[in-house]
CSV table of C-alpha atoms and ligand atoms in Angstrom, one decimal:
chain,number,residue,atom,x,y,z
M,710,MET,CA,-12.4,-0.7,-29.2
M,711,GLU,CA,-15.6,0.4,-27.5
M,712,ARG,CA,-15.3,0.5,-23.7
M,713,GLN,CA,-16.8,2.1,-20.7
M,714,ILE,CA,-14.2,3.6,-18.0
M,715,PRO,CA,-15.9,3.7,-14.6
M,716,ASP,CA,-15.7,7.1,-12.9
M,717,TRP,CA,-13.5,5.8,-10.0
M,718,MET,CA,-10.9,4.6,-12.5
M,719,SER,CA,-10.5,8.0,-14.5
M,720,PRO,CA,-7.9,9.6,-12.1
M,721,VAL,CA,-5.3,6.9,-12.9
M,722,PHE,CA,-5.0,8.4,-16.4
M,723,GLU,CA,-4.7,12.1,-15.2
M,724,ARG,CA,-1.1,12.6,-13.9
M,725,GLU,CA,2.1,11.9,-15.9
M,726,GLU,CA,4.6,13.3,-13.4
M,727,HIS,CA,5.4,13.8,-9.8
M,728,PRO,CA,3.5,14.4,-7.6
M,729,PHE,CA,1.2,11.6,-8.6
M,730,TYR,CA,-2.0,11.2,-6.6
M,731,VAL,CA,-0.6,8.2,-4.8
M,732,TRP,CA,2.1,10.5,-3.4
M,733,GLU,CA,-0.5,13.0,-2.1
M,734,GLU,CA,-2.6,10.4,-0.6
M,735,LEU,CA,0.4,8.9,1.2
M,736,MET,CA,1.3,12.3,2.5
M,737,LYS,CA,-2.2,12.8,3.8
M,738,THR,CA,-1.8,9.7,6.1
M,739,PRO,CA,-1.3,11.8,9.3
M,740,GLU,CA,-4.4,14.0,8.8
M,741,CYS,CA,-6.5,11.0,7.8
M,742,LEU,CA,-5.3,9.1,11.0
M,743,SER,CA,-6.5,12.3,12.9
M,744,SER,CA,-9.9,12.0,11.2
M,745,VAL,CA,-10.4,8.7,12.9
M,746,LEU,CA,-9.6,10.1,16.4
M,747,THR,CA,-12.9,12.2,16.7
M,748,GLU,CA,-15.3,12.3,19.4
M,749,SER,CA,-18.1,10.9,17.2
M,750,ASN,CA,-15.9,8.0,16.0
M,751,ARG,CA,-14.9,7.2,19.7
M,752,LEU,CA,-18.6,6.7,20.4
M,753,LEU,CA,-19.0,4.3,17.3
M,754,VAL,CA,-15.8,2.5,18.6
M,755,ARG,CA,-17.3,2.1,22.1
M,756,GLN,CA,-20.6,0.8,20.8
M,757,ALA,CA,-18.7,-1.7,18.5
M,758,ALA,CA,-16.5,-2.7,21.3
M,759,GLU,CA,-19.6,-3.6,23.5
M,760,ALA,CA,-20.8,-5.9,20.9
M,761,VAL,CA,-17.5,-7.5,20.3
M,762,ALA,CA,-16.6,-7.9,24.0
M,763,GLY,CA,-19.3,-10.5,24.5
M,764,SER,CA,-18.2,-12.7,21.4
M,765,ASN,CA,-16.5,-16.1,21.6
M,766,ALA,CA,-14.0,-15.3,18.7
M,767,VAL,CA,-13.1,-12.6,16.2
M,768,HIS,CA,-13.0,-13.2,12.4
M,769,LEU,CA,-11.5,-10.4,10.3
M,770,LEU,CA,-11.8,-10.4,6.4
M,771,GLY,CA,-11.2,-8.1,3.5
M,772,CYS,CA,-9.3,-8.1,0.2
M,773,GLY,CA,-5.8,-6.9,-0.7
M,774,SER,CA,-4.6,-4.1,1.9
M,775,SER,CA,-7.8,-4.6,3.8
M,776,TYR,CA,-7.2,-8.4,4.2
M,777,PHE,CA,-3.6,-7.6,5.4
M,778,ALA,CA,-4.9,-5.1,7.9
M,779,GLY,CA,-7.1,-8.1,9.2
M,780,ILE,CA,-4.0,-10.1,9.6
M,781,ALA,CA,-2.3,-7.4,11.8
M,782,GLY,CA,-5.7,-7.1,13.7
M,783,ALA,CA,-5.8,-10.8,14.4
M,784,TYR,CA,-2.3,-10.7,16.0
M,785,LEU,CA,-3.6,-7.8,18.4
M,786,PHE,CA,-6.9,-9.5,19.4
M,787,ASN,CA,-5.1,-12.8,20.0
M,788,GLY,CA,-1.9,-11.3,21.7
M,789,ALA,CA,-3.3,-8.4,23.8
M,790,VAL,CA,-7.1,-8.8,24.1
M,791,GLY,CA,-7.1,-12.7,24.7
M,792,LEU,CA,-10.0,-13.3,22.1
M,793,PRO,CA,-9.2,-16.0,19.5
M,794,ALA,CA,-9.0,-14.1,16.2
M,795,TYR,CA,-8.6,-15.3,12.6
M,796,ALA,CA,-8.1,-13.3,9.3
M,797,TYR,CA,-9.3,-14.4,5.8
M,798,ASN,CA,-9.5,-13.1,2.4
M,799,ALA,CA,-13.1,-12.1,2.0
M,800,PHE,CA,-13.9,-14.5,-0.9
M,801,GLU,CA,-12.4,-17.3,1.0
M,802,PHE,CA,-14.6,-16.5,3.9
M,803,SER,CA,-17.7,-16.3,2.0
M,804,ALA,CA,-17.0,-19.3,-0.1
M,805,TYR,CA,-15.5,-21.6,2.5
M,806,PRO,CA,-16.8,-20.1,5.9
M,807,PRO,CA,-15.6,-21.2,9.1
M,808,ALA,CA,-17.7,-23.4,11.3
M,809,ARG,CA,-19.5,-21.9,14.3
M,810,LEU,CA,-20.0,-18.3,13.5
M,811,LYS,CA,-22.7,-18.1,15.9
M,812,GLY,CA,-21.7,-15.9,18.8
M,813,SER,CA,-18.7,-14.6,17.1
M,814,ALA,CA,-17.7,-11.1,16.0
M,815,VAL,CA,-17.2,-10.6,12.4
M,816,ILE,CA,-15.3,-7.6,11.1
M,817,GLY,CA,-15.4,-6.7,7.5
M,818,ILE,CA,-12.8,-4.2,6.3
M,819,SER,CA,-13.1,-2.4,3.0
M,820,HIS,CA,-11.5,1.0,2.3
M,821,THR,CA,-14.2,1.8,-0.5
M,822,GLY,CA,-16.9,0.0,1.4
M,823,GLY,CA,-18.1,-1.5,-1.8
M,824,THR,CA,-16.2,-4.8,-2.4
M,825,ALA,CA,-18.9,-7.2,-3.1
M,826,VAL,CA,-17.2,-10.3,-1.3
M,827,VAL,CA,-16.9,-8.3,1.8
M,828,LEU,CA,-20.6,-7.4,1.7
M,829,ASP,CA,-21.5,-11.0,1.0
M,830,SER,CA,-19.3,-12.1,4.0
M,831,LEU,CA,-21.2,-9.9,6.4
M,832,GLU,CA,-24.6,-11.0,5.1
M,833,LEU,CA,-23.4,-14.6,5.7
M,834,ALA,CA,-22.2,-13.8,9.0
M,835,LYS,CA,-25.7,-12.3,10.0
M,836,ARG,CA,-27.6,-15.4,8.5
M,837,ARG,CA,-25.3,-17.6,10.6
M,838,GLY,CA,-26.0,-15.9,14.0
M,839,ALA,CA,-22.8,-13.7,14.5
M,840,ALA,CA,-23.2,-11.7,17.7
M,841,ALA,CA,-21.6,-8.6,16.1
M,842,VAL,CA,-21.0,-7.6,12.4
M,843,ILE,CA,-18.7,-4.7,12.3
M,844,GLY,CA,-17.6,-2.7,9.1
M,845,LEU,CA,-14.5,-0.7,8.7
M,846,THR,CA,-14.7,1.8,5.9
M,847,ASP,CA,-13.1,5.1,4.9
M,848,VAL,CA,-16.3,6.0,2.7
M,849,GLU,CA,-19.4,7.2,4.5
M,850,ARG,CA,-22.7,6.0,3.5
M,851,SER,CA,-21.1,3.2,1.5
M,852,PRO,CA,-22.8,-0.4,0.9
M,853,LEU,CA,-20.7,-1.6,3.9
M,854,THR,CA,-22.4,0.9,6.2
M,855,LEU,CA,-25.8,-0.8,5.4
M,856,ALA,CA,-24.5,-4.5,5.7
M,857,ALA,CA,-22.9,-4.0,9.1
M,858,THR,CA,-24.7,-3.7,12.5
M,859,HIS,CA,-21.8,-1.3,13.7
M,860,VAL,CA,-19.5,0.9,11.4
M,861,ILE,CA,-16.3,2.7,12.3
M,862,GLU,CA,-16.0,5.5,9.7
M,863,GLY,CA,-13.5,8.5,9.3
M,864,GLY,CA,-10.4,8.2,7.4
M,865,GLY,CA,-10.5,10.7,4.6
M,866,GLY,CA,-12.8,9.2,2.1
M,867,ARG,CA,-11.8,7.2,-1.0
M,868,GLU,CA,-8.4,7.4,-2.4
M,869,LYS,CA,-8.0,8.5,-6.0
M,870,PRO,CA,-5.6,6.2,-7.4
M,871,LEU,CA,-6.2,2.5,-7.7
M,872,PRO,CA,-3.2,1.4,-5.5
M,873,LYS,CA,-4.2,2.4,-1.9
M,874,THR,CA,-1.6,3.5,0.7
M,875,ARG,CA,-3.1,5.5,3.6
M,876,SER,CA,-6.1,3.1,3.8
M,877,PHE,CA,-4.0,0.3,5.4
M,878,ALA,CA,-2.9,2.5,8.4
M,879,VAL,CA,-6.3,4.0,8.8
M,880,SER,CA,-7.9,0.5,8.9
M,881,LEU,CA,-5.1,-0.4,11.5
M,882,LEU,CA,-5.9,2.6,13.8
M,883,LYS,CA,-9.6,1.8,13.7
M,884,MET,CA,-9.1,-1.8,14.6
M,885,TYR,CA,-6.4,-1.0,17.2
M,886,LEU,CA,-8.9,1.4,18.9
M,887,LEU,CA,-11.5,-1.2,18.8
M,888,ALA,CA,-9.4,-3.9,20.3
M,889,ALA,CA,-8.1,-1.5,22.9
M,890,GLU,CA,-11.6,-0.7,23.9
M,891,VAL,CA,-12.7,-4.4,23.9
M,892,GLY,CA,-9.6,-4.9,26.2
M,893,ARG,CA,-10.6,-2.1,28.6
M,894,LEU,CA,-14.2,-3.7,28.8
M,895,SER,CA,-12.6,-6.9,29.7
M,896,GLY,CA,-10.4,-5.4,32.4
M,897,ASP,CA,-7.2,-5.3,30.4
M,898,ARG,CA,-5.1,-2.3,30.9
M,899,LEU,CA,-3.8,-1.3,27.4
M,900,GLU,CA,-3.0,2.3,28.5
M,901,GLU,CA,0.5,2.4,26.7
M,902,MET,CA,-1.0,1.2,23.5
M,903,GLN,CA,-3.9,3.7,23.9
M,904,ALA,CA,-1.5,6.6,24.4
M,905,ILE,CA,0.5,5.7,21.3
M,906,LEU,CA,-2.6,5.4,19.2
M,907,GLU,CA,-3.6,9.0,20.3
M,908,GLN,CA,-0.3,10.2,19.1
M,909,SER,CA,-0.3,8.2,15.8
M,910,PRO,CA,-0.7,11.0,13.5
M,911,ASP,CA,2.5,12.8,14.7
M,912,MET,CA,4.4,9.6,14.8
M,913,ALA,CA,3.3,8.7,11.3
M,914,ARG,CA,4.4,12.1,10.1
M,915,GLN,CA,7.9,11.5,11.7
M,916,VAL,CA,8.3,8.1,10.2
M,917,LEU,CA,7.4,9.6,6.6
M,918,ASP,CA,9.9,12.5,7.1
M,919,GLY,CA,12.5,10.5,8.6
M,920,SER,CA,12.8,7.7,6.0
M,921,GLU,CA,12.3,9.7,2.8
M,922,ARG,CA,16.0,10.3,2.0
M,923,LEU,CA,17.1,6.7,2.5
M,924,THR,CA,14.2,5.2,0.6
M,925,GLY,CA,15.0,7.6,-2.3
M,926,GLN,CA,18.7,6.3,-2.2
M,927,ILE,CA,17.7,2.6,-2.3
M,928,ALA,CA,15.3,3.0,-5.0
M,929,ALA,CA,17.8,5.0,-7.2
M,930,GLY,CA,20.4,2.3,-6.6
M,931,LEU,CA,18.3,-0.7,-7.4
M,932,ASN,CA,19.0,-2.4,-10.8
M,933,PRO,CA,15.9,-2.3,-13.1
M,934,SER,CA,15.7,-6.2,-13.3
M,935,SER,CA,16.1,-6.8,-9.5
M,936,SER,CA,13.5,-8.6,-7.5
M,937,VAL,CA,12.5,-7.6,-4.1
M,938,TYR,CA,12.2,-10.2,-1.2
M,939,LEU,CA,10.3,-9.1,2.1
M,940,PHE,CA,10.6,-11.0,5.4
M,941,GLY,CA,8.5,-10.3,8.3
M,942,ALA,CA,7.3,-12.2,11.4
M,943,GLY,CA,4.2,-11.7,13.6
M,944,PRO,CA,2.3,-8.5,13.0
M,945,ASN,CA,4.9,-7.4,10.6
M,946,THR,CA,3.8,-10.3,8.2
M,947,ALA,CA,0.9,-8.0,7.3
M,948,SER,CA,3.6,-5.2,6.6
M,949,VAL,CA,5.6,-7.3,4.2
M,950,LEU,CA,2.5,-8.7,2.5
M,951,ASP,CA,1.1,-5.1,2.0
M,952,GLY,CA,4.5,-3.9,1.0
M,953,ALA,CA,4.9,-6.5,-1.6
M,954,LEU,CA,1.3,-5.7,-2.9
M,955,LYS,CA,2.2,-2.0,-3.5
M,956,LEU,CA,5.5,-2.9,-5.1
M,957,GLN,CA,3.5,-4.7,-7.5
M,958,GLU,CA,0.6,-2.5,-8.1
M,959,MET,CA,2.6,1.0,-8.0
M,960,ALA,CA,6.0,-0.3,-9.5
M,961,GLN,CA,5.1,-3.5,-11.3
M,962,ALA,CA,8.1,-4.9,-9.3
M,963,ARG,CA,8.7,-8.5,-8.9
M,964,ALA,CA,8.1,-8.7,-5.2
M,965,HIS,CA,7.8,-11.7,-3.0
M,966,ALA,CA,6.6,-11.5,0.7
M,967,PHE,CA,7.4,-14.2,3.3
M,968,GLU,CA,6.7,-14.9,6.9
M,969,LEU,CA,10.3,-15.0,8.2
M,970,GLU,CA,10.6,-18.7,8.7
M,971,GLU,CA,8.8,-19.7,5.7
M,972,GLY,CA,11.0,-17.5,3.5
M,973,MET,CA,14.0,-19.4,5.0
M,974,HIS,CA,12.5,-22.7,3.8
M,975,GLY,CA,13.2,-22.7,0.1
M,976,PRO,CA,12.2,-19.3,-1.6
M,977,TRP,CA,15.5,-17.8,-0.6
M,978,VAL,CA,17.4,-20.1,-3.0
M,979,THR,CA,15.9,-18.0,-5.9
M,980,MET,CA,17.7,-14.8,-5.0
M,981,GLU,CA,20.3,-13.2,-7.1
M,982,PRO,CA,23.1,-10.9,-6.1
M,983,ASP,CA,21.4,-7.8,-7.4
M,984,ASP,CA,18.1,-8.4,-5.6
M,985,LEU,CA,16.9,-6.4,-2.6
M,986,VAL,CA,16.0,-8.2,0.5
M,987,ILE,CA,14.0,-6.2,3.1
M,988,VAL,CA,13.9,-7.6,6.6
M,989,TYR,CA,11.8,-6.5,9.6
M,990,ALA,CA,14.0,-6.9,12.7
M,991,VAL,CA,11.8,-5.8,15.5
M,992,ARG,CA,12.4,-6.5,19.2
M,993,GLY,CA,10.1,-9.4,20.3
M,994,PRO,CA,10.1,-13.2,19.7
M,995,SER,CA,11.5,-13.1,16.1
M,996,PHE,CA,14.3,-10.5,16.7
M,997,GLU,CA,17.2,-13.0,17.0
M,998,LYS,CA,16.0,-15.1,14.0
M,999,SER,CA,15.7,-12.0,11.9
M,1000,LYS,CA,19.3,-11.1,12.8
M,1001,LYS,CA,20.6,-14.6,11.9
M,1002,LEU,CA,18.8,-14.4,8.3
M,1003,ILE,CA,20.5,-11.2,7.7
M,1004,SER,CA,24.0,-12.5,8.7
M,1005,ALA,CA,23.5,-15.8,6.8
M,1006,LEU,CA,22.5,-14.1,3.5
M,1007,ALA,CA,26.0,-12.2,3.3
M,1008,PRO,CA,27.6,-14.9,0.9
M,1009,VAL,CA,24.8,-14.6,-1.7
M,1010,GLY,CA,25.7,-10.8,-2.0
M,1011,VAL,CA,22.1,-9.5,-1.9
M,1012,ASN,CA,21.4,-5.8,-1.0
M,1013,ILE,CA,19.8,-5.7,2.4
M,1014,TRP,CA,17.5,-3.1,4.1
M,1015,VAL,CA,16.7,-3.6,7.7
M,1016,LEU,CA,13.7,-2.0,9.2
M,1017,THR,CA,14.2,-2.1,13.0
M,1018,ASP,CA,13.5,-0.5,16.4
M,1019,ALA,CA,17.0,-1.5,17.5
M,1020,PRO,CA,19.2,0.4,15.0
M,1021,ASP,CA,22.2,0.1,17.3
M,1022,SER,CA,22.3,-3.7,16.6
M,1023,PHE,CA,22.9,-2.9,12.9
M,1024,ALA,CA,25.2,0.2,13.1
M,1025,GLU,CA,28.2,-1.7,11.9
M,1026,SER,CA,26.4,-3.9,9.4
M,1027,GLY,CA,26.9,-2.1,6.2
M,1028,HIS,CA,23.3,-2.5,5.4
M,1029,HIS,CA,20.6,-0.1,4.8
M,1030,VAL,CA,18.9,0.7,8.1
M,1031,THR,CA,15.7,2.5,8.8
M,1032,SER,CA,14.9,3.2,12.5
M,1033,LEU,CA,11.3,2.4,13.4
M,1034,PRO,CA,9.4,3.9,16.5
M,1035,ASP,CA,9.7,2.4,19.8
M,1036,VAL,CA,6.2,0.9,20.1
M,1037,PRO,CA,4.9,-2.5,21.1
M,1038,GLU,CA,5.4,-5.0,18.4
M,1039,LEU,CA,1.7,-5.9,18.3
M,1040,ILE,CA,0.8,-2.3,16.9
M,1041,ALA,CA,4.0,-1.8,15.0
M,1042,PRO,CA,2.6,-2.3,11.4
M,1043,LEU,CA,0.7,1.1,11.8
M,1044,PHE,CA,4.2,2.7,11.5
M,1045,SER,CA,6.5,0.1,9.9
M,1046,VAL,CA,4.8,-0.1,6.6
M,1047,LEU,CA,5.2,3.5,5.8
M,1048,PRO,CA,8.8,3.5,4.7
M,1049,LEU,CA,7.9,0.7,2.2
M,1050,TYR,CA,5.4,3.0,0.4
M,1051,GLU,CA,7.9,5.7,0.1
M,1052,PHE,CA,10.4,3.4,-1.4
M,1053,THR,CA,7.8,2.0,-3.8
M,1054,TYR,CA,6.8,5.3,-5.0
M,1055,ARG,CA,10.5,6.4,-5.6
M,1056,LEU,CA,11.3,2.9,-7.4
M,1057,ALA,CA,8.2,3.6,-9.7
M,1058,LEU,CA,9.6,6.9,-10.6
M,1059,ALA,CA,13.1,5.6,-11.1
M,1060,ARG,CA,11.8,2.9,-13.5
M,1061,GLY,CA,9.7,5.4,-15.5
M,1062,ILE,CA,6.5,3.9,-14.1
M,1063,ARG,CA,3.2,5.9,-13.4
M,1064,PRO,CA,2.5,4.8,-9.9
M,1065,ASP,CA,-1.2,5.8,-10.0
M,1066,ALA,CA,-2.0,3.6,-13.2
M,1067,MET,CA,-1.6,0.2,-12.2
M,1068,ARG,CA,-0.6,-0.5,-15.7
M,1069,LEU,CA,-4.1,0.5,-17.0
M,1070,THR,CA,-2.5,2.9,-19.6
M,1071,ASP,CA,-1.6,-0.4,-21.4
M,1072,GLU,CA,-4.7,-1.4,-23.4
M,1073,ARG,CA,-4.3,-5.2,-22.7
M,1074,PHE,CA,-4.2,-4.6,-18.9
M,1075,LEU,CA,-7.1,-2.3,-19.1
M,1076,GLN,CA,-9.3,-4.8,-20.9
M,1077,THR,CA,-8.3,-7.5,-18.3
M,1078,ARG,CA,-9.0,-5.1,-15.4
M,1079,LEU,CA,-12.4,-4.3,-16.8
M,1080,LYS,CA,-13.3,-8.0,-17.0
M,1081,LEU,CA,-11.9,-9.1,-13.7
M,1082,PRO,CA,-14.8,-10.3,-11.5
M,1083,ARG,CA,-15.2,-8.1,-8.3
F,1451,F6P,O1,-10.4,-2.1,0.7
F,1451,F6P,P1,-11.2,-2.3,-0.5
F,1451,F6P,O2,-11.9,-1.0,-1.0
F,1451,F6P,O3,-12.3,-3.3,-0.3
F,1451,F6P,O4,-10.3,-2.8,-1.7
F,1451,F6P,C1,-9.3,-3.7,-1.7
F,1451,F6P,C2,-8.0,-3.7,-2.5
F,1451,F6P,O5,-8.2,-3.2,-3.8
F,1451,F6P,C3,-7.1,-2.5,-4.3
F,1451,F6P,O6,-7.4,-1.1,-4.3
F,1451,F6P,C4,-6.7,-2.9,-5.6
F,1451,F6P,O7,-6.5,-4.2,-5.8
F,1451,F6P,C5,-6.0,-2.7,-3.3
F,1451,F6P,O8,-5.0,-1.8,-3.3
F,1451,F6P,C6,-6.9,-2.8,-2.0
F,1451,F6P,O9,-6.3,-3.3,-1.0
């Protein structure tokens, strides 16, 4: 069948064994975070923050991982900066826009800087009188750069494989730096958060190194037909959404992500004993409820993996436990998502799946991908 493969798609067909591109990109996360922390970028952040500081609300939008980064950003703007903030899928924003965009800040997130509905959304925001139209992209001189009034770049350029990993952490760092600066301009002291962001490349490296062994063990022990359920609350809602997306993209796993409370209102009854349940139990308003979910699931017999900044609370539990860094919950996703990517990569290898390919080596899926409207 006659067809044109776009250039950006060709790397997904290149590698047939470890290390796949997706692994290389994930391992580059620390250096890509460092590339955001440059003097020139700090200037861009300061200029963008001045524009956001005078706004009456913050609207964040993107697709896939970039949308989920927006969800995490909304928690921070609401929780630490005191600006009402909302996150949207970019198509939803452009087709069903919120009322009263005048005077607001609209932040479009796109790793590639070329996703059409993100560009449409920023044009709409300008027409409707937004006070600031900010773009976060990892690709310099991308269409997003032209569409936005302020752009925060850096981040290592376009990821080669279709499933993106480092882009989520990079978008979060840019957004957190922006929020911290807006907070500073408004008189809030977010110094602890700022200090952690400065150390984020080293901390990300520690999380990646520290979780590699356990994530490999969990992946190797999982039954090929098992589903994966992910539960997270607050900012870690973004982590479970992105974790599930990567499990689908890289390992074609049946993965389901839920806000903690939502998952307890029905979806849990579809679990089977061989399934894996991943629960974020992070100190904060949802910690006790997460613990109760974990202990309530015992009779079902599922495998449980707890990601927590309070590992002592689960020392005797018999579950898989990953220790997360001791950081404020509002910026936790920058680190807490990383073990999920490692697990997903190992699961793809264990299941004989090429994680770069997003199933496009199967002609039927390739034909569909080429026809999907973007
Ligand atoms: O951030 P961008 O470049 O707009 O792309 C969005 C999404 O597209 C994908 O690459 C493929 O669906 C996701 O991994 C990513 O989150």
